[in-house]
Coordinates of C-alpha atoms and ligand atoms in Angstrom, one line a residue:
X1 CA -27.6 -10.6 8.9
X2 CA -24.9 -12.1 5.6
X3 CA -23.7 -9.0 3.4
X4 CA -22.2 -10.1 0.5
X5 CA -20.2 -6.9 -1.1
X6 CA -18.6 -6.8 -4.3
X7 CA -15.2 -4.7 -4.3
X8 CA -13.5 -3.3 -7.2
X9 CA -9.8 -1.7 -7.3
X10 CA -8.4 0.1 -10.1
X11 CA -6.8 3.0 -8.9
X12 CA -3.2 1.7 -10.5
X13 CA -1.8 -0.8 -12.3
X14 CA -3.8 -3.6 -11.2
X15 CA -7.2 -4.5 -11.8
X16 CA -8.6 -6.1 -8.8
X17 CA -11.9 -8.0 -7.9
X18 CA -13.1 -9.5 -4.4
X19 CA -16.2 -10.6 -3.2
X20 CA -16.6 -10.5 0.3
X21 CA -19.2 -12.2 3.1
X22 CA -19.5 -10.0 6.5
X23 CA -15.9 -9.6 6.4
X24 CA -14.3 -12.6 5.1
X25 CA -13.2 -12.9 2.0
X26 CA -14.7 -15.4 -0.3
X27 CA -13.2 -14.8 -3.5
X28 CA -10.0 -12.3 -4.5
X29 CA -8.9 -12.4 -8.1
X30 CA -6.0 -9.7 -9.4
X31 CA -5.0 -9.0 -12.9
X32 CA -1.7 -7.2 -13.2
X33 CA -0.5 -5.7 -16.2
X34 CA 2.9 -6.2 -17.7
X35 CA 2.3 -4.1 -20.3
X36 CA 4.3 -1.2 -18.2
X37 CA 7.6 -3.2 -17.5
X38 CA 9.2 -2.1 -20.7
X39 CA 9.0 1.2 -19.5
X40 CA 10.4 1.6 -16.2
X41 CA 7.0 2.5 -14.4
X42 CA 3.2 2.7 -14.9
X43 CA 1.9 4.3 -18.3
X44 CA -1.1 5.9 -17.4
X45 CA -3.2 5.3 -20.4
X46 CA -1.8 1.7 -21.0
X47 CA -3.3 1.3 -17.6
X48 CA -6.8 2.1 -18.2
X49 CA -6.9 0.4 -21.5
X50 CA -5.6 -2.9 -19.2
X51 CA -8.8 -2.0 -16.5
X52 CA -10.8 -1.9 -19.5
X53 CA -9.7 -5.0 -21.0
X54 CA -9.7 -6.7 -17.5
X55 CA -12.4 -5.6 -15.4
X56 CA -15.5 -7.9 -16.8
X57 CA -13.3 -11.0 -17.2
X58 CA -12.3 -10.3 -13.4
X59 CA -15.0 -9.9 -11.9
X60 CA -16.6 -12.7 -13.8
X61 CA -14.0 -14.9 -12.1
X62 CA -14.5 -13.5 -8.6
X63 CA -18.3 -14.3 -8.7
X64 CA -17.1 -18.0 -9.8
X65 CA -14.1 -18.2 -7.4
X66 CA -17.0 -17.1 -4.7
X67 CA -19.9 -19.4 -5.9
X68 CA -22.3 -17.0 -6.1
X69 CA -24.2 -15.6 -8.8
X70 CA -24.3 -11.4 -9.3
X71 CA -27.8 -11.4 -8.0
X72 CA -26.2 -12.6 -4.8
X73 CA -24.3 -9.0 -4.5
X74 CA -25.9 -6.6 -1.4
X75 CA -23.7 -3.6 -2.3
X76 CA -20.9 -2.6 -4.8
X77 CA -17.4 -0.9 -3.5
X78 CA -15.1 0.8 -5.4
X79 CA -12.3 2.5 -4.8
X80 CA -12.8 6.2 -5.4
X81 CA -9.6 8.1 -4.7
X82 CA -6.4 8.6 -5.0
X83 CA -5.0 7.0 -8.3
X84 CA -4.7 7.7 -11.8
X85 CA -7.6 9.4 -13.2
X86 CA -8.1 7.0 -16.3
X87 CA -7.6 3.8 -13.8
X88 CA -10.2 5.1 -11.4
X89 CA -12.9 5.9 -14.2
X90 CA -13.1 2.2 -15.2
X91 CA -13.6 0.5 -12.2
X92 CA -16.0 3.5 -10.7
X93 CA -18.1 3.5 -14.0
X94 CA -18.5 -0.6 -14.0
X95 CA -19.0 -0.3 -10.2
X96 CA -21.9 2.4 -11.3
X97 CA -23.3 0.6 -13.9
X98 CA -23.4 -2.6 -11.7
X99 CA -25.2 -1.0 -9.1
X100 CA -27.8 0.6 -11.2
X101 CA -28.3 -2.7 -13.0
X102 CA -29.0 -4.5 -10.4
X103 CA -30.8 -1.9 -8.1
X104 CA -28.3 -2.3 -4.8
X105 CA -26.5 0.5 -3.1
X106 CA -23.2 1.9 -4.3
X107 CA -20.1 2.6 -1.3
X108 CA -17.4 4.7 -2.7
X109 CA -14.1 4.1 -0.9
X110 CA -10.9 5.8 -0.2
X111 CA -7.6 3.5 -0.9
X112 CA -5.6 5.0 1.7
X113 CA -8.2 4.1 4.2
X114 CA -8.8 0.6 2.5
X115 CA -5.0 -0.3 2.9
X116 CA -5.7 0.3 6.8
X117 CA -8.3 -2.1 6.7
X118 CA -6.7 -4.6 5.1
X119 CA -6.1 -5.4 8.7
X120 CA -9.9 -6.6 9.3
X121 CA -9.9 -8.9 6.1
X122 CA -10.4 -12.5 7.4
X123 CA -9.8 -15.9 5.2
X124 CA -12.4 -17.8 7.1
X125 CA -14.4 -17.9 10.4
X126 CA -10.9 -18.7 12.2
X127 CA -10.2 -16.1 15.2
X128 CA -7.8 -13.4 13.6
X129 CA -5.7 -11.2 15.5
X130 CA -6.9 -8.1 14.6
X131 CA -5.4 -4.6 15.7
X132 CA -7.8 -2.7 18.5
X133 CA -8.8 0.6 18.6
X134 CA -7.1 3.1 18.3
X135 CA -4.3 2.2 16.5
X136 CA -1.2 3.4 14.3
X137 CA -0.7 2.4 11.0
X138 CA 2.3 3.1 9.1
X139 CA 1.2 3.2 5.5
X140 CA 4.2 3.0 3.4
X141 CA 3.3 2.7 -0.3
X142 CA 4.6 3.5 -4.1
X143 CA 2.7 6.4 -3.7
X144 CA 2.3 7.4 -0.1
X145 CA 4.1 7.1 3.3
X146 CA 1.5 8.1 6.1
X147 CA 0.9 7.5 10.1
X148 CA -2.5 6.8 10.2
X149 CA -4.2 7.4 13.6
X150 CA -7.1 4.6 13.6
X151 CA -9.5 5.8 15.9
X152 CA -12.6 3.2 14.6
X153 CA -12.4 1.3 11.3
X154 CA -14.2 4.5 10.0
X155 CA -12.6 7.2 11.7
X156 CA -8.7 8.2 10.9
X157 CA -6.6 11.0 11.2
X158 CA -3.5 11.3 9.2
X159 CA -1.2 12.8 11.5
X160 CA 2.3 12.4 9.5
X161 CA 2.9 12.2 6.0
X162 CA 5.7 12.5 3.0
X163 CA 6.2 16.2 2.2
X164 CA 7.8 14.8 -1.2
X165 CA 8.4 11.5 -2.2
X166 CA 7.1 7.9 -0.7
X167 CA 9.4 5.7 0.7
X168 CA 8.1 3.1 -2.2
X169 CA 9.4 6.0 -4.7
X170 CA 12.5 6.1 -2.5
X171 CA 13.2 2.4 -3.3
X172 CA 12.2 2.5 -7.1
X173 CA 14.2 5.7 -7.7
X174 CA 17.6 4.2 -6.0
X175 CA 17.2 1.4 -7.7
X176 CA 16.6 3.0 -10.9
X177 CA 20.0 4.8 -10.5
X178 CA 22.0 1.4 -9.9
X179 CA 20.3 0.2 -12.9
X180 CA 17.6 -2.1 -11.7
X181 CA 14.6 -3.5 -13.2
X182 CA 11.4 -1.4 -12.1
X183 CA 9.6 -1.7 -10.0
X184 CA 13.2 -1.8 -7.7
X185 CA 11.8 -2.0 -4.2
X186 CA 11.6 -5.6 -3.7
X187 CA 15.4 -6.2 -5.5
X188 CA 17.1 -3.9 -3.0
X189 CA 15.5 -6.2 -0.2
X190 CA 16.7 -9.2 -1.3
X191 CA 19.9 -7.7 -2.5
X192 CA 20.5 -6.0 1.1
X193 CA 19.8 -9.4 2.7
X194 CA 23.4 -10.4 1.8
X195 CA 25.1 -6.5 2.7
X196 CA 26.7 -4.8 5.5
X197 CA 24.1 -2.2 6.4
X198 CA 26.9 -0.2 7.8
X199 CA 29.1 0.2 5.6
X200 CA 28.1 3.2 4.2
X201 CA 26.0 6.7 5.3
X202 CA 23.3 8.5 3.5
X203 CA 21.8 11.7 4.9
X204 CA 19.0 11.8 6.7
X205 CA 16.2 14.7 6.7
X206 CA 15.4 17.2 9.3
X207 CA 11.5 17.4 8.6
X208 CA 9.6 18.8 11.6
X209 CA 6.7 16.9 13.2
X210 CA 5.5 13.4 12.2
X211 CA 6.5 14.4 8.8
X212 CA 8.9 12.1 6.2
X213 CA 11.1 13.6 3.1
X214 CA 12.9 11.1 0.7
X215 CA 13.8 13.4 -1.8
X216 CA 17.0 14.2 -0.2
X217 CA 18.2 10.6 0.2
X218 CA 17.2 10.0 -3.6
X219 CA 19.5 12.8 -4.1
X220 CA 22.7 12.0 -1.6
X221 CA 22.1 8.8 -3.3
X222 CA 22.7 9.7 -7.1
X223 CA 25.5 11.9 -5.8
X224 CA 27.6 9.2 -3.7
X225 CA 26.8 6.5 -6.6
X226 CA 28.3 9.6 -9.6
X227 CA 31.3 10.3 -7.3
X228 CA 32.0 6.1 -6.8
X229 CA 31.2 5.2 -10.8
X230 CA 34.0 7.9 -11.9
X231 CA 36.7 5.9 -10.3
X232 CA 35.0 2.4 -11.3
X233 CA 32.6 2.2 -13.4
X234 CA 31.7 -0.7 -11.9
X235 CA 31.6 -0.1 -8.4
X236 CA 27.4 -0.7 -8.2
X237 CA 27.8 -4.0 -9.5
X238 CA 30.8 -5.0 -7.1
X239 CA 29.3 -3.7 -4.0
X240 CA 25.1 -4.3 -5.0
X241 CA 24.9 -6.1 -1.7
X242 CA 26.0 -3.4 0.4
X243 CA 25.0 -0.5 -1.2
X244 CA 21.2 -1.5 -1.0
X245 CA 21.8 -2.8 2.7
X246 CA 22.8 0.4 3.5
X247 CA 20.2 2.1 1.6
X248 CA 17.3 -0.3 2.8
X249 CA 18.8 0.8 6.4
X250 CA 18.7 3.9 6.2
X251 CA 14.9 4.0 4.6
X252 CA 14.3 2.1 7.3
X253 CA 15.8 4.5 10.3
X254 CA 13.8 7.2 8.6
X255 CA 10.7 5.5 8.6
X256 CA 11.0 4.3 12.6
X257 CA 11.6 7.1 14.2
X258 CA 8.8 9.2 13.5
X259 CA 7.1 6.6 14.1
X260 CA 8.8 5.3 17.2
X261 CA 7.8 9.4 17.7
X262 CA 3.9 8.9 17.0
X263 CA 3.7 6.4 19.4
X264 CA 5.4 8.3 22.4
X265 CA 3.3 11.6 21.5
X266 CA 0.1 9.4 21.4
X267 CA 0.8 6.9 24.2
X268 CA -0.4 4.0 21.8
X269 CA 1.1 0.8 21.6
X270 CA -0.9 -1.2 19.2
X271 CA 1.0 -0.4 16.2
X272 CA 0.1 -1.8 12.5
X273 CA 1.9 -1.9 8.8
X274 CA 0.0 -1.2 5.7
X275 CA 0.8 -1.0 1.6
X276 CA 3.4 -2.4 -0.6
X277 CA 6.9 -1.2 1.2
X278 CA 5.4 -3.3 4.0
X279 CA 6.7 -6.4 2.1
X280 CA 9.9 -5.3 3.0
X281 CA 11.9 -7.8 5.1
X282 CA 14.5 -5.4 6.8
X283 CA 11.2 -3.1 7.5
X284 CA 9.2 -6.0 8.9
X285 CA 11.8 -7.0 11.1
X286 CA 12.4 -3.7 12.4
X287 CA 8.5 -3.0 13.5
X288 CA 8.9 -6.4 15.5
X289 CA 12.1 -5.8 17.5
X290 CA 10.9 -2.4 18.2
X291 CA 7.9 -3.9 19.3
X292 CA 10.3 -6.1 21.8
X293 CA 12.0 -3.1 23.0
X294 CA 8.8 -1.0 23.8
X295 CA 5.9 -3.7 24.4
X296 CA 4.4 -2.7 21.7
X297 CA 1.1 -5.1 19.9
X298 CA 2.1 -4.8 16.1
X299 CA 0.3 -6.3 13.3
X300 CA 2.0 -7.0 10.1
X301 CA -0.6 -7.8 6.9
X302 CA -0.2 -10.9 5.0
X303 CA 1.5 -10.2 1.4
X304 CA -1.7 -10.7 -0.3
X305 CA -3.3 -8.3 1.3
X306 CA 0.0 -5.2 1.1
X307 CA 0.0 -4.9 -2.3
X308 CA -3.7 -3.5 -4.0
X309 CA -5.9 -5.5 -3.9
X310 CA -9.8 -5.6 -3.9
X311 CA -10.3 -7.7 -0.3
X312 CA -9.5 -4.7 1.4
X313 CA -11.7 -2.1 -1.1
X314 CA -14.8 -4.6 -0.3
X315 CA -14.2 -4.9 3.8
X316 CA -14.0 -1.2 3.8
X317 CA -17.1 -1.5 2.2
X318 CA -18.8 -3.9 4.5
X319 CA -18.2 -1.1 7.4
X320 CA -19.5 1.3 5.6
X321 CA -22.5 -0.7 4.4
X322 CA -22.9 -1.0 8.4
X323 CA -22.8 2.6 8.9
X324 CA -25.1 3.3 6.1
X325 CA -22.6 5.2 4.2
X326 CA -24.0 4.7 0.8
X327 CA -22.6 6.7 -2.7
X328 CA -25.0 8.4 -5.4
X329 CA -24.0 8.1 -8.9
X330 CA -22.5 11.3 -9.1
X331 CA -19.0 10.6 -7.5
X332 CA -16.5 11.2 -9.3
X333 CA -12.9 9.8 -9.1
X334 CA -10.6 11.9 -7.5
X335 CA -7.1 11.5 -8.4
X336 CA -5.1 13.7 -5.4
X337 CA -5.9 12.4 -2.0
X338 CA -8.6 14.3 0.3
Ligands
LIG401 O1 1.1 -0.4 -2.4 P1 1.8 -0.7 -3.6 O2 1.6 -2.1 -4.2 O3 1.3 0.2 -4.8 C1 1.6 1.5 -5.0 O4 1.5 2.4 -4.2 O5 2.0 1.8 -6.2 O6 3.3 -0.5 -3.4 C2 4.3 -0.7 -4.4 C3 5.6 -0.2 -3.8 C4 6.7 -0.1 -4.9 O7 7.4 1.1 -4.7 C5 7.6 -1.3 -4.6 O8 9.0 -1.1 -5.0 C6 7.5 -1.4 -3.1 O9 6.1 -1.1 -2.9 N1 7.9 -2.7 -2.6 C7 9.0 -2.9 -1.8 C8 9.0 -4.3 -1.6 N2 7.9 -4.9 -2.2 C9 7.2 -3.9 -2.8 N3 9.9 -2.0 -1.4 C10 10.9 -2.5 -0.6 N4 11.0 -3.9 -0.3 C11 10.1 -4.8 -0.8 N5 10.2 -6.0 -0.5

C-alpha cells in the first residue's frame, strides 16, 4: 500500500511544507523569514504573521514540486509541540482545516521526536543507511540538547537533557557577546576552523546524570571576554579565531561525554545526531572519531534534514499513520515540551 502524507512545520521561524510517499520524500519546500535578523533573534509575533503569510503559497508549491494534486493526500501531519504558541497555531489550524476539507485523518506530531526521525527520511528508493533499533540520538538544537533513547521509530525515552540553556543557545549567546550577527552558531564554526582550540579554558559543569548545563559557560564566557576587553578593546577581534575554537571545543567536550556516558550505561553502539548544532563541523567530527575509538555505528543527517524542516514532520507521520495513531480536531498546540 502508497501513503502519500502531507507534513507541515511551523513551530519557529520557518514555515515548512513536504509531501511524502511511504517514506521518501517527494517534495520539501521551506520558507524562512528574514524578518527577525534585525533583531538579534526570532520575534514571536513577526513569526506567525510570516506562517500566515507563508503557509498556502508553501504548501501550494510542495504539491507542485511533488506532482500531485491535494486530493492525492492520505493524511495530514503537523507538528504539534514544542514551539512558539502563535507559530504552532497556523500550521495546526491549516493542517485542521485541510483535513476536515478533504475528509482524511489528521497525525499530530511532536518536533523533538520528528528531528529523531529525520533519520528514516529517504530521497529515493536508493538503500539508505539507516540507524537500527535501539539507538542514541543526541538532539542538539536552538532550543533543546537531549539523549534520546530510540527504542522503535515510535517509542523514545529522553534519558538526559539541558537543565538550562541548549547548546544552540550556548553558541548564539557567545557569539552575541563577541558581537556577531545572530543566529551565531554557524560563525563560531567557521571561525574556530582557523583557531587553536587550546589556547584557552572555559569551565565546565558538574551536572549529575545524563544531564547538560550551558548557562555556566555562557557566563565564564562574558566574564573572561569583560576582563580581556579592559586591557584591549579589541582583543575579540584579534583573537576571533581562537577564542571560538576554544569555545566550540569546549561545547563540544561537554556535549561528548555524557554522551560517551549514555552509551557505556546503555551498552549501545549505534549512535545518531539530530537538530541544527548538528551542522556543526568540530561536532561532526568528534561523533566520528569517537565512533573510531569505541566501534561505534553513528549516523550523521544530511544538512537539509538538521535544521526544521517538514520531511521529517511527514515521515513521523507516515509511522504513525502505520500505527493508526490518528489526531481529533481538538489538539491544541502546546508550546513547553511533554
Ligand atoms: O534545530 P534548529 O534549526 O532550530 C532551533 O532549535 O531553533 O537549530 C538552530 C541552532 C542555532 O542555535 C544555530 O546557531 C545552531 O543551531 N547552529 C550551529 C551551526 N549551524 C546551526 N551551531 C554551531 N555550529 C553550526 N555550524
Amino acid at each position: 500500500m502508497e501513503i502519500t502524507i502531507l507534513g507541515i512545520e511551523s513551530s519557529c521561524d520557518d514555515t515548512s511544507a513536504s509531501i511524502i510517499k511511504n517514506n521518501t520524500i517527494l517534495s520539501n519546500v521551506i520558507a524562512s523569514q528574514s524578518v527577525h535578523e534585525a533583531y538579534g533573534g526570532v520575534v514571536p509575533e513577526l513569526a506567525s504573521r510570516a506562517h500566515q503569510q507563508n503557509i498556502i503559497p508553501v504548501v501550494d508549491k510542495a504539491l507542485k514540486d511533488a506532482g500531485i494534486k491535494a486530493t492525492d493526500v492520505d493524511a495530514v501531519a503537523f507538528t504539534r509541540g514544542p514551539g512558539l504558541m502563535g507559530s504552532l497555531l497556523v500550521g495546526a489550524s491549516f493542517a485542521k482545516g485541510f483535513a476536515l476539507s478533504r475528509n482524511i485523518p489528521l497525525i499530530e506530531v511532536d518536533h523533538l521526536k520528528a528531528h529523531v526521525l529525520a533519520h528514516f527520511i529517504k530521497e529515493n528508493d536508493e538503500d539508505k543507511k539507516m540507524p537500527s533499533f535501539p539507538f542514541l540520538c543526541l538532539l542538539v538544537s536552538g532550543g533543546n540538547s537531549q539523549i534520546i533513547l530510540v527504542r522503535t521509530h515510535l517509542d523514545m525515552e529522553i534519558i538526559g537533557q539541558t537543565i538550562d540553556d541548549a547548546a544552540g543557545e550556548a553558541f548564539d549567546k557567545c557569539a552575541k557577546v563577541m558581537g556577531f550577527p545572530y543566529p551565531g552558531g554557524p560563525l563560531i564554526d567557521k571561525y574556530a576552523q582557523q583557531g587553536n582550540a587550546s589556547l584557552y579554558e572555559f569551565g565546565k559543569p558538574r551536572i549529575a546524570d545524563l544531564n547538560y548545563s550551558f548557562s555556566g559557560l555562557k557566563t565564564s564566557f562574558l566574564y573572561f571576554l569583560r576582563d580581556r576587553l579592559k586591557e584591549n578593546p579589541n582583543f575579540v577581534e584579534e583573537n576571533k579565531a581562537d577564542l571560538c575554537a576554544s569555545l566550540q571545543k569546549t561545547i563540544i567536550d561537554i556535549l561528548m561525554d555524557k554522551l560517551i556516558k549514555a552509551a557505556k550505561e546503555t551498552g549501545i553502539k549505534e549512535v545518531a545526531l539530530a537538530g541544527g548544532v548538528s551542522a556543526n563541523s568540530g561536532l561532526r567530527a568528534a561523533l566520528t572519531s569517537q565512533a573510531q575509538k569505541r566501534g561505534w555505528q553513528t549516523y550523521i543527517p544530511k544538512l537539509a534534514f538538521t535544521t526544521d524542516n517538514a520531511a521529517m514532520i511527514a515521515v513521523t507521520g507516515y509511522y504513525k499513520y502505520l500505527n493508526g495513531e490518528f489526531t481529533g480536531q481538538d489538539a491544541a498546540p502546546y508550546a513547553r515540551n511533554l
